[in-house]
Short mmCIF file of C-alpha atoms in Angstrom, two decimals:
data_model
loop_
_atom_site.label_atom_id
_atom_site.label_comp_id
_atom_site.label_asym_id
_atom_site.label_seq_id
_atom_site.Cartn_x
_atom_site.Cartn_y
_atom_site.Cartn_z
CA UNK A 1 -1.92 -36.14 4.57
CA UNK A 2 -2.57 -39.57 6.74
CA UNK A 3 -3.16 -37.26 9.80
CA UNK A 4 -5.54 -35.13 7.93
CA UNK A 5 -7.15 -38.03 6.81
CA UNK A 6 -7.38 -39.58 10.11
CA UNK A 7 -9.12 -35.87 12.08
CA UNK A 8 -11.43 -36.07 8.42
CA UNK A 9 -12.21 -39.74 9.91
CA UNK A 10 -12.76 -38.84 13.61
CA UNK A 11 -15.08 -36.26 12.61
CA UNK A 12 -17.12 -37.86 10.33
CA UNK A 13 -17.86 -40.41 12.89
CA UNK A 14 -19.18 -38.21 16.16
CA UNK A 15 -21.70 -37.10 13.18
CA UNK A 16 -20.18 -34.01 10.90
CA UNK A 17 -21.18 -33.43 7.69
CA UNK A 18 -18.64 -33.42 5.27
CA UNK A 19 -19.37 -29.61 4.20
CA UNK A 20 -18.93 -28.91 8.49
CA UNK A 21 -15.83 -30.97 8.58
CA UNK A 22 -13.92 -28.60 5.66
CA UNK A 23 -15.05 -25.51 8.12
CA UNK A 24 -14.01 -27.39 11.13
CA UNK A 25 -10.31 -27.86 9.88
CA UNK A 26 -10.15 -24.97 7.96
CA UNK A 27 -9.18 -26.80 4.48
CA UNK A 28 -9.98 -24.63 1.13
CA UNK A 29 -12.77 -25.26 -1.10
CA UNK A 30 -10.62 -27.14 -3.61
CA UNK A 31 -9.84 -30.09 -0.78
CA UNK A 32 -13.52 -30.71 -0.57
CA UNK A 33 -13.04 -33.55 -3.23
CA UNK A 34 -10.35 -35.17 -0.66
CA UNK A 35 -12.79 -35.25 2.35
CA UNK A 36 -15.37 -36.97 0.15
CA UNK A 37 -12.82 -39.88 -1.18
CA UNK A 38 -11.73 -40.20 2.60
CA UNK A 39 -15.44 -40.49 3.92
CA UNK A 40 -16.33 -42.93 0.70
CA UNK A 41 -13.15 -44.96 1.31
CA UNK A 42 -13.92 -45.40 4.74
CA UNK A 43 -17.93 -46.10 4.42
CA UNK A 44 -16.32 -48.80 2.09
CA UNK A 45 -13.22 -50.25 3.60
CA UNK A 46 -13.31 -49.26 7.15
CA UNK A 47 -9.98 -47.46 6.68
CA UNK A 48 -8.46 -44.22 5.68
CA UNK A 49 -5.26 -45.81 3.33
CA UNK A 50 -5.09 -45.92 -0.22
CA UNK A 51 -7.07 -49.03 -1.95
CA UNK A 52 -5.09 -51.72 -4.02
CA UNK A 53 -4.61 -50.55 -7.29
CA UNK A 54 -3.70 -51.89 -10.44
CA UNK A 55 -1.35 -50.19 -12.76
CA UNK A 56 2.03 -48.68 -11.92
CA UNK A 57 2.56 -47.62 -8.50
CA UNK A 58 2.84 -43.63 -7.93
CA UNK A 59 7.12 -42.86 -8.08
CA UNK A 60 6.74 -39.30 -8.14
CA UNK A 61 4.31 -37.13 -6.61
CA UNK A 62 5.26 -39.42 -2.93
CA UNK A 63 4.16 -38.09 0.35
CA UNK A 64 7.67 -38.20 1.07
CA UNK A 65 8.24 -35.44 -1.39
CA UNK A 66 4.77 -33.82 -0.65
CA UNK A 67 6.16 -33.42 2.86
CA UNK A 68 9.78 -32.05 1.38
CA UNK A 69 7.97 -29.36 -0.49
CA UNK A 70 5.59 -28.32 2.45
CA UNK A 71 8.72 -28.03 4.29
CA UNK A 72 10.81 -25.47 2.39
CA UNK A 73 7.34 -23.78 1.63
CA UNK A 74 6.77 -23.38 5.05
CA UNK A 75 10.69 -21.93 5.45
CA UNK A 76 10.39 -19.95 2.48
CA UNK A 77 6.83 -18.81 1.29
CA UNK A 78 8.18 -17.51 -1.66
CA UNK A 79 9.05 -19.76 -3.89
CA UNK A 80 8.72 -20.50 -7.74
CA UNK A 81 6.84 -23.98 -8.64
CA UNK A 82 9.44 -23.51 -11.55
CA UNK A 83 12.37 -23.58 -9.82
CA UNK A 84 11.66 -26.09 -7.00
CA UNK A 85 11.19 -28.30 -9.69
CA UNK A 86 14.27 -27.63 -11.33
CA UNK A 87 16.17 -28.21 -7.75
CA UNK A 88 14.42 -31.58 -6.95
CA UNK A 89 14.93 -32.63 -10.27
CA UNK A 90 11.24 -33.33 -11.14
CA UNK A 91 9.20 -32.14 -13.54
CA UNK A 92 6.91 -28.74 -13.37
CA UNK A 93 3.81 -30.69 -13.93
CA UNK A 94 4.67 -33.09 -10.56
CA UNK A 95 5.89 -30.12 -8.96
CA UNK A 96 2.59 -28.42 -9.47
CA UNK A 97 0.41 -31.23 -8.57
CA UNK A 98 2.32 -32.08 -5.39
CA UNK A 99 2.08 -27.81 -4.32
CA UNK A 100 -2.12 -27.38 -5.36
CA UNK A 101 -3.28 -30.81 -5.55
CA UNK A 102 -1.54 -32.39 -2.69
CA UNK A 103 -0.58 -29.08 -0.19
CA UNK A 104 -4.01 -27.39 -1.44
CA UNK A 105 -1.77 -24.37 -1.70
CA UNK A 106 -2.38 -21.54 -4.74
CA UNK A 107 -0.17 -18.95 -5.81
CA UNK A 108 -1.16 -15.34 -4.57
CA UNK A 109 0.33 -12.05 -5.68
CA UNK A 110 2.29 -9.57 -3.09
CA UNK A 111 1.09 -6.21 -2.48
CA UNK A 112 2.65 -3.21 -1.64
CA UNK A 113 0.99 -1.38 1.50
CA UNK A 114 1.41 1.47 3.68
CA UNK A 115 4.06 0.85 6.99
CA UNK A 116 2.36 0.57 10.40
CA UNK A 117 4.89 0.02 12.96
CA UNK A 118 3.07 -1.47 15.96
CA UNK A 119 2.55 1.62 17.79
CA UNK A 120 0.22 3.03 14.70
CA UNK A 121 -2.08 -0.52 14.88
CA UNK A 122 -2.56 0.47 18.54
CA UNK A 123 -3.40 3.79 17.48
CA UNK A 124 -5.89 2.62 14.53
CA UNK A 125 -7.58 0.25 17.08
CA UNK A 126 -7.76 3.07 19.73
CA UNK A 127 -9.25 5.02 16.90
CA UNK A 128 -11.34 3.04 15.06
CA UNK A 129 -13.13 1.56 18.13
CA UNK A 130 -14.22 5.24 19.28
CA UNK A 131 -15.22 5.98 15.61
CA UNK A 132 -17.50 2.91 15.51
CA UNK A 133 -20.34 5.01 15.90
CA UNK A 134 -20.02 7.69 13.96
CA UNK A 135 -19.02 6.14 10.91
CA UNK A 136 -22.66 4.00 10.93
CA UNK A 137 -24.01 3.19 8.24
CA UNK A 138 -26.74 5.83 9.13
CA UNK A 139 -24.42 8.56 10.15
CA UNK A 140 -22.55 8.57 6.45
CA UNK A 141 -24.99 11.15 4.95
CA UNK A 142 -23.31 14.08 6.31
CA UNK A 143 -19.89 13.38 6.11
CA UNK A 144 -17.62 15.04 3.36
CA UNK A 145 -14.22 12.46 2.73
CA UNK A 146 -11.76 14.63 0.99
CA UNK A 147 -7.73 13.81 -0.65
CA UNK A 148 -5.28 14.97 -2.83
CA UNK A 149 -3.61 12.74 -5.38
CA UNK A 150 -1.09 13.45 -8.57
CA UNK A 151 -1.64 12.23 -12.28
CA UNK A 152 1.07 12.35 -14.47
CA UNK A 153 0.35 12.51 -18.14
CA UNK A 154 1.64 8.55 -18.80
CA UNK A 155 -1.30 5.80 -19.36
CA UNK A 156 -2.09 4.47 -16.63
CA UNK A 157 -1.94 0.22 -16.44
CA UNK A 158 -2.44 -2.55 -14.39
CA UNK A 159 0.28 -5.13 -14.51
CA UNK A 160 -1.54 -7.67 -13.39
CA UNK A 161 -4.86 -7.84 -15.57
CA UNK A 162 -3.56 -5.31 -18.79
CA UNK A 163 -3.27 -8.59 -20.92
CA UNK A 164 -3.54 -8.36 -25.07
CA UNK A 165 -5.28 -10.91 -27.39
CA UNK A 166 -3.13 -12.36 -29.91
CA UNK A 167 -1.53 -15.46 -31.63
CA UNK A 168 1.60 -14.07 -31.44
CA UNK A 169 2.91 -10.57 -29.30
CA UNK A 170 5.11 -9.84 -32.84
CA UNK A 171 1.61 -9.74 -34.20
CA UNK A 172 0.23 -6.59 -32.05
CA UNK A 173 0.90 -3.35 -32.94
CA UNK A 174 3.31 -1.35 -30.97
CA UNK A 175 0.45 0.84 -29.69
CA UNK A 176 -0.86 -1.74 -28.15
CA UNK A 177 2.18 -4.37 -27.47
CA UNK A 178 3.77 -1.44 -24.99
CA UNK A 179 3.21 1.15 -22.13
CA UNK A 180 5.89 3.79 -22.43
CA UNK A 181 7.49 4.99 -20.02
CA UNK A 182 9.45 8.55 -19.31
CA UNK A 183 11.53 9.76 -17.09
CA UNK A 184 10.00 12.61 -14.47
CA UNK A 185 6.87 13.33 -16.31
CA UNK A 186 4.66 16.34 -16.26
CA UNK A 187 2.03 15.59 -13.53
CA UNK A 188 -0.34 17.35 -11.49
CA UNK A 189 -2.08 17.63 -8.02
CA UNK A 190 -5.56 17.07 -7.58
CA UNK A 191 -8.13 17.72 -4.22
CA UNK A 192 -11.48 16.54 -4.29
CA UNK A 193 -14.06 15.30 -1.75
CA UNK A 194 -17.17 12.85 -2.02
CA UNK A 195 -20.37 12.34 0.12
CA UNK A 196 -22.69 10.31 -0.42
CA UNK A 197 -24.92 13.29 -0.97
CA UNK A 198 -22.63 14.43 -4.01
CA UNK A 199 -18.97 15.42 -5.22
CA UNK A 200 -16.68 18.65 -5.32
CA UNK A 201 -15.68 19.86 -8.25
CA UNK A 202 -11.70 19.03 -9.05
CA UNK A 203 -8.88 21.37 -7.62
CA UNK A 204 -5.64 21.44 -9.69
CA UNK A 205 -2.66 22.69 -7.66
CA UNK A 206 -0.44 25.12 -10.04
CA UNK A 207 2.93 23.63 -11.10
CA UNK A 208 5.31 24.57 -8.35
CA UNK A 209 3.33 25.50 -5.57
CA UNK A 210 3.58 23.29 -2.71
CA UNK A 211 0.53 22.57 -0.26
CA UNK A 212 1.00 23.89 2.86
CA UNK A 213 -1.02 25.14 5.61
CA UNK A 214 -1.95 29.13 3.97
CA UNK A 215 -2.17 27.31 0.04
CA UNK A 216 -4.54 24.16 1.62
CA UNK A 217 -6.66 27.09 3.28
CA UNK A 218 -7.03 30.22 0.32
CA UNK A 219 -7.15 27.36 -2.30
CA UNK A 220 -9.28 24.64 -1.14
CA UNK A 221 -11.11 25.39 2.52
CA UNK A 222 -12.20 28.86 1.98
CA UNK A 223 -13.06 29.00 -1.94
CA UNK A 224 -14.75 25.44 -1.82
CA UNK A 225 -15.40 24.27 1.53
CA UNK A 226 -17.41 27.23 2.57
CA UNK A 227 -20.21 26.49 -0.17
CA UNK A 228 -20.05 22.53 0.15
CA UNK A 229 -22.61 23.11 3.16
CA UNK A 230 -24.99 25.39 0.60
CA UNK A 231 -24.68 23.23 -2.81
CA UNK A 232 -24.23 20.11 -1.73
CA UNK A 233 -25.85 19.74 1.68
CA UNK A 234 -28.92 21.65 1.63
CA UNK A 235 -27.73 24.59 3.66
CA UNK A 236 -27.44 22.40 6.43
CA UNK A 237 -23.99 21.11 8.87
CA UNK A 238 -21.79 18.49 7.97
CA UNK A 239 -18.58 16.56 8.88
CA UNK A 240 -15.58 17.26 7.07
CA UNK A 241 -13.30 14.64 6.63
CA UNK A 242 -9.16 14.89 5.57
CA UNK A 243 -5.92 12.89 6.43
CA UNK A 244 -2.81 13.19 8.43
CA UNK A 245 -0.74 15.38 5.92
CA UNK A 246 1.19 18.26 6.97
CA UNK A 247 -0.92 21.02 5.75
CA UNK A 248 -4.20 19.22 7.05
CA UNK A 249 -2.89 18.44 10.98
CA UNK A 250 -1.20 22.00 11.12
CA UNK A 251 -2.73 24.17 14.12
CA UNK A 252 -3.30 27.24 11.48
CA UNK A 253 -5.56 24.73 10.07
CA UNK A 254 -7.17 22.28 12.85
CA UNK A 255 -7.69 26.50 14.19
CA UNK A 256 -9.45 27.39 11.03
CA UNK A 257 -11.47 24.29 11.22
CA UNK A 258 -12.72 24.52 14.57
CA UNK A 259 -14.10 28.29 13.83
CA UNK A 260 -15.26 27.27 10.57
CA UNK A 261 -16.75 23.60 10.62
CA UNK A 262 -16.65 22.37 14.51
CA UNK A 263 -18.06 18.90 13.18
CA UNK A 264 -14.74 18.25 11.31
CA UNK A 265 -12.79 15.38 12.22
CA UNK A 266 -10.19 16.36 13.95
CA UNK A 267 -6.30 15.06 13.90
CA UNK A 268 -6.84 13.19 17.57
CA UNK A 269 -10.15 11.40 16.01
CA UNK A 270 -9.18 10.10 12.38
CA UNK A 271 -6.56 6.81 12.07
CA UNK A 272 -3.18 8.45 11.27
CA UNK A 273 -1.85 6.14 8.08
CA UNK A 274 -4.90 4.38 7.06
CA UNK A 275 -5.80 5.23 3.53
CA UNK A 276 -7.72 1.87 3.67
CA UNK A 277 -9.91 3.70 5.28
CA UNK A 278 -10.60 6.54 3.23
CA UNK A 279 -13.12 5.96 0.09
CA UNK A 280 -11.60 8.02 -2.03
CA UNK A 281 -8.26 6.23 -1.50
CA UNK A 282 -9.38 2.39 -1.65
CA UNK A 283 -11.94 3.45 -4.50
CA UNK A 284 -12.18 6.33 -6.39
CA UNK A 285 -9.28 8.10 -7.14
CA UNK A 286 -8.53 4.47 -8.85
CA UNK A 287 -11.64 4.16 -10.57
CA UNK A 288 -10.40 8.39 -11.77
CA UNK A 289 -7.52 6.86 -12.74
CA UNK A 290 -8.26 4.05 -15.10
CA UNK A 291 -11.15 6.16 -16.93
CA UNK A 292 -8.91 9.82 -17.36
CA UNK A 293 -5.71 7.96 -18.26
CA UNK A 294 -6.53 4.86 -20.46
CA UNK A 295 -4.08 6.80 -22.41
CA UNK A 296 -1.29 8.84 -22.23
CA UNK A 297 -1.44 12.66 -22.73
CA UNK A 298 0.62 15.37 -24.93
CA UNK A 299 -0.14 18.03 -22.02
CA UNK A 300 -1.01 18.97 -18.65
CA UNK A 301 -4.20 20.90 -20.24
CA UNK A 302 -5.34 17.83 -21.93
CA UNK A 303 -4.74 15.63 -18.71
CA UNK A 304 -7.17 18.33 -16.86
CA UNK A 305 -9.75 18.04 -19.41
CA UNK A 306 -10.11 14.37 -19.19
CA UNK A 307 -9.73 13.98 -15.56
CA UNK A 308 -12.65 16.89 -15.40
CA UNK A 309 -14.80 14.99 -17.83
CA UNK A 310 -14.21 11.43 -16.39
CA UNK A 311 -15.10 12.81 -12.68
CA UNK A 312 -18.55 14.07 -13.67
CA UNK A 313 -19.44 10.76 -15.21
CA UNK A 314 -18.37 8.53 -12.29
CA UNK A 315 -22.23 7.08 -11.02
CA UNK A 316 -23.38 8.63 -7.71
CA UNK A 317 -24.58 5.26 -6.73
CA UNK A 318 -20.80 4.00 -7.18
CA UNK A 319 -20.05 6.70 -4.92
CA UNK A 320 -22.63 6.02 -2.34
CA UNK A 321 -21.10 2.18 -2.64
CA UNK A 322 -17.60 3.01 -1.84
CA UNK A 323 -18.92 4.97 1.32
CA UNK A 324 -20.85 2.48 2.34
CA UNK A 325 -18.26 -0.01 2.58
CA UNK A 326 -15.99 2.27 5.60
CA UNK A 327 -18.03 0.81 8.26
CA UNK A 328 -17.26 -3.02 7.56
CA UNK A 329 -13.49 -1.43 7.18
CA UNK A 330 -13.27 -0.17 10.12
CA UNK A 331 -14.58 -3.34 11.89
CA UNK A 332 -11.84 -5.24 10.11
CA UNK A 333 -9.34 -3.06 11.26
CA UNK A 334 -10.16 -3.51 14.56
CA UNK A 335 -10.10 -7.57 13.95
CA UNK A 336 -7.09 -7.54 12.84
CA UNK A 337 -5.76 -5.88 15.69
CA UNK A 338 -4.80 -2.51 13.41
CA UNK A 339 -3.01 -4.66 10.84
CA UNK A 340 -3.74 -4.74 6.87
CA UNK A 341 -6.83 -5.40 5.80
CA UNK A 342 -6.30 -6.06 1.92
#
């Protein structure tokens, strides 16, 4: 605190602004109300420490304990305001004070992600930097991004924002107090592909058939593929986009590809484990998701229907969005040296 206070100090006199001086040592927005009592107390006093006060001298919330608490923070990110409190002995309100108003630390939720070991960043840098170009913002027209992804028939939910309104959770009918779940339930496996020139229609994998390199071709490339460049592109080329599973890197199919489509992306060109970088992973099989199962299903026929129904309604322009955002993606991979970007 007294040596943030002192570099808040320093700065202020060569001439920074308070609003350059937050920038300058990278403090969060909610520590802009400590720069301006430091810069009023020393316009007034001429130094940085606490004024005289009247009233009951702080026995708490010390910097002594402030500087305890950074510590085993800075061990241990993950830690419970709850129970550091209970092991100091103070109470959860100090305890919280001392970690957001003191530390200017918040608490921010986990998330699971993908594995890249450090030889796949390498790769995704390699990669991204010689797809800088052709995923410009002006070269997005003709590209086709394409995935597969399985629903199950259970209601889908987000644990972190599915909250209910109620005095009391006793109150709340079971409906909507609980999200069931089942063990192995019915699900299917869906392809589809997006441009920002339009969308495929939905293809359903039958139960039990696996997706390899002959099913991928007869079922998806040759039936739907072959008329994408007729119905949805104006009889003209286009890039064809797909990721690094099995059935998609096979030679049978890079082969078929390169007879078929020689603008497709090939395995060499496209960021092996990056479904941050594909819009139908980071957007809109989710936004599918949350539309087609808001609520759990009694069948696989009545899953189909609604994920049919909800995938016509999704706005172009929400597609065109979610495309749109790849190049900015792809520069942030390549800042952050192939790591996470989310």
């Amino acid at each position: 605190m007294e040596r943030e206070r002192s570099a808040i100090v320093e700065l202020f006199t060569k001439g920074h602004p308070s609003r350059e001086i937050l920038k300058i040592l990278k403090l969060p927005l909610n520590r802009r109300k400590f720069v301006y009592r430091t810069i009023r107390r020393y316009k007034d006093t001429g130094k940085v420490e606490d004024r005289a006060r009247s009233g009951r001298p702080c026995s708490v919330t010390t910097p002594s304990l402030g500087k305890v608490i950074a510590q085993r923070i800075r061990r241990n990110p993950r830690r419970s305001i709850r129970k550091m409190a209970l092991d100091l002995k103070v109470s959860r309100c100090a305890m919280t004070k001392i970690v957001k108003r003191d530390l200017g630390m918040s608490s921010f939720k986990r998330k699971k992600v993908h594995f890249l070991s450090q030889l796949v960043k390498e790769k995704r840098v390699a990669r991204c930097k010689g797809a800088l170009g052709r995923y410009a913002v002006e070269n997005l027209e003709k590209i086709l991004f394409s995935d597969e992804k399985i629903f199950t028939i259970q209601e889908a939910t987000n644990v972190q924002n599915d909250r209910i309104l109620a005095s009391s959770p006793s109150k709340v009918d079971e409906k909507f107090r609980y999200v069931s779940r089942i063990q192995n339930p019915k699900s299917v496996m869906v392809w589809a592909g997006v441009s920002k020139m339009g969308r495929t229609p939905l293809v359903f994998v039958p139960q039990g058939v696996k997706i390899n390199s002959i099913n991928y071709r007869e079922m998806v490339l040759e039936p739907v593929l072959k008329n994408i460049g007729r119905d949805m592109f104006g009889g003209t080329s286009f890039v064809f986009q797909q990721d690094g599973a099995p059935a998609h890197t096979s030679n049978v199919t890079q082969s078929w590809l390169h007879d078929n489509f020689p603008g497709f992306i090939t395995k060499e060109e496209w960021p092996s484990y990056s479904p941050d970088l594909n819009p139908m992973d980071y957007s809109v099989w989710s936004i599918l998701e949350t539309k087609a199962c808001v609520n759990s299903h009694t069948s696989i026929k009545s899953l189909k229907r609604k994920l049919c129904q909800e995938w016509n309604k999704i706005p172009q322009k929400t597609l065109r969005a979610a495309i749109e955002a790849l190049p900015d993606r792809i520069t942030r991979v390549i800042q952050n040296e192939g790591g996470y970007i989310e």
